[in-house]
Amino acid sequence: MIKELSSVFAIDVCAYAVLSNHYHSVLYVDSSRALNWHDEEVVERWKQLFSGVVLVDRYMDGECGTD
C-alpha cells in the first residue's frame, strides 16, 4: 500500500518499519512536484485509489465549479 500511495501522490518513502500492531514511516512530501499538477491531474490521481465519489465525478463532468 505504501508503494502504491507513493506512486500516485508526490510522496517519497525514505524508510518504514512494520510492527505487530502499527507502523512507522519517514516520508518526504515533494511539494514542488505537487504544485505543478493541475486540478484535473490531482483528481485523476485521487481516482486511481478511490472510486464512486459523486462530487468528484460531477466535477470531472463539468457540473461543479471551482468557485
PDB file of C-alpha atoms in Angstrom:
ATOM      1  CA  MET A   1       0.000   0.000   0.000  1.00  0.00           C
ATOM      2  CA  ILE A   2       2.858   2.378   0.800  1.00  0.00           C
ATOM      3  CA  LYS A   3       4.399   1.768  -2.620  1.00  0.00           C
ATOM      4  CA  GLU A   4       1.057   2.354  -4.356  1.00  0.00           C
ATOM      5  CA  LEU A   5       0.387   5.605  -2.480  1.00  0.00           C
ATOM      6  CA  SER A   6       3.864   6.933  -3.214  1.00  0.00           C
ATOM      7  CA  SER A   7       3.413   6.178  -6.921  1.00  0.00           C
ATOM      8  CA  VAL A   8       0.141   8.137  -7.052  1.00  0.00           C
ATOM      9  CA  PHE A   9       0.986  11.141  -4.891  1.00  0.00           C
ATOM     10  CA  ALA A  10       4.076  13.356  -4.559  1.00  0.00           C
ATOM     11  CA  ILE A  11       5.485  11.342  -1.689  1.00  0.00           C
ATOM     12  CA  ASP A  12       8.832   9.594  -1.454  1.00  0.00           C
ATOM     13  CA  VAL A  13       9.270   6.851   1.128  1.00  0.00           C
ATOM     14  CA  CYS A  14      12.558   7.291   2.957  1.00  0.00           C
ATOM     15  CA  ALA A  15      12.103   4.477   5.485  1.00  0.00           C
ATOM     16  CA  TYR A  16       9.426   2.383   7.125  1.00  0.00           C
ATOM     17  CA  ALA A  17       9.042  -0.252   9.813  1.00  0.00           C
ATOM     18  CA  VAL A  18       6.093  -2.584  10.187  1.00  0.00           C
ATOM     19  CA  LEU A  19       5.424  -3.747  13.735  1.00  0.00           C
ATOM     20  CA  SER A  20       2.829  -6.177  15.050  1.00  0.00           C
ATOM     21  CA  ASN A  21       0.104  -3.571  15.641  1.00  0.00           C
ATOM     22  CA  HIS A  22       1.247  -0.402  13.850  1.00  0.00           C
ATOM     23  CA  TYR A  23       3.871   1.005  11.547  1.00  0.00           C
ATOM     24  CA  HIS A  24       6.318   3.905  11.359  1.00  0.00           C
ATOM     25  CA  SER A  25       7.222   5.750   8.193  1.00  0.00           C
ATOM     26  CA  VAL A  26       9.566   8.526   7.206  1.00  0.00           C
ATOM     27  CA  LEU A  27       8.193  10.347   4.180  1.00  0.00           C
ATOM     28  CA  TYR A  28       9.244  13.245   2.013  1.00  0.00           C
ATOM     29  CA  VAL A  29       6.425  15.287   0.518  1.00  0.00           C
ATOM     30  CA  ASP A  30       7.660  16.766  -2.756  1.00  0.00           C
ATOM     31  CA  SER A  31       5.636  19.963  -2.680  1.00  0.00           C
ATOM     32  CA  SER A  32       7.309  21.414  -5.789  1.00  0.00           C
ATOM     33  CA  ARG A  33       6.173  18.395  -7.819  1.00  0.00           C
ATOM     34  CA  ALA A  34       2.633  18.559  -6.414  1.00  0.00           C
ATOM     35  CA  LEU A  35       2.316  22.298  -7.018  1.00  0.00           C
ATOM     36  CA  ASN A  36       2.871  21.708 -10.743  1.00  0.00           C
ATOM     37  CA  TRP A  37      -0.203  19.486 -11.001  1.00  0.00           C
ATOM     38  CA  HIS A  38      -3.407  20.953 -12.418  1.00  0.00           C
ATOM     39  CA  ASP A  39      -6.674  20.331 -10.555  1.00  0.00           C
ATOM     40  CA  GLU A  40      -7.714  17.678 -13.059  1.00  0.00           C
ATOM     41  CA  GLU A  41      -4.455  15.775 -12.568  1.00  0.00           C
ATOM     42  CA  VAL A  42      -4.957  15.800  -8.802  1.00  0.00           C
ATOM     43  CA  VAL A  43      -8.459  14.401  -9.278  1.00  0.00           C
ATOM     44  CA  GLU A  44      -7.240  11.710 -11.682  1.00  0.00           C
ATOM     45  CA  ARG A  45      -4.588  10.644  -9.179  1.00  0.00           C
ATOM     46  CA  TRP A  46      -7.211  10.512  -6.418  1.00  0.00           C
ATOM     47  CA  LYS A  47      -9.497   8.419  -8.620  1.00  0.00           C
ATOM     48  CA  GLN A  48      -6.735   5.822  -9.043  1.00  0.00           C
ATOM     49  CA  LEU A  49      -7.346   4.903  -5.415  1.00  0.00           C
ATOM     50  CA  PHE A  50     -10.969   5.852  -4.770  1.00  0.00           C
ATOM     51  CA  SER A  51     -13.989   5.485  -6.997  1.00  0.00           C
ATOM     52  CA  GLY A  52     -17.690   6.145  -6.780  1.00  0.00           C
ATOM     53  CA  VAL A  53     -17.406   9.610  -5.233  1.00  0.00           C
ATOM     54  CA  VAL A  54     -20.339  11.513  -6.714  1.00  0.00           C
ATOM     55  CA  LEU A  55     -18.894  15.013  -6.221  1.00  0.00           C
ATOM     56  CA  VAL A  56     -15.611  14.033  -7.883  1.00  0.00           C
ATOM     57  CA  ASP A  57     -17.464  12.597 -10.862  1.00  0.00           C
ATOM     58  CA  ARG A  58     -19.638  15.715 -11.120  1.00  0.00           C
ATOM     59  CA  TYR A  59     -16.556  17.948 -11.001  1.00  0.00           C
ATOM     60  CA  MET A  60     -14.853  15.992 -13.761  1.00  0.00           C
ATOM     61  CA  ASP A  61     -18.049  16.189 -15.869  1.00  0.00           C
ATOM     62  CA  GLY A  62     -18.003  19.987 -15.511  1.00  0.00           C
ATOM     63  CA  GLU A  63     -21.098  20.110 -13.312  1.00  0.00           C
ATOM     64  CA  CYS A  64     -19.311  21.702 -10.338  1.00  0.00           C
ATOM     65  CA  GLY A  65     -17.315  24.912 -10.484  1.00  0.00           C
ATOM     66  CA  THR A  66     -14.179  25.756  -8.558  1.00  0.00           C
ATOM     67  CA  ASP A  67     -15.668  28.926  -7.048  1.00  0.00           C
TER      68      ASP A  67
END
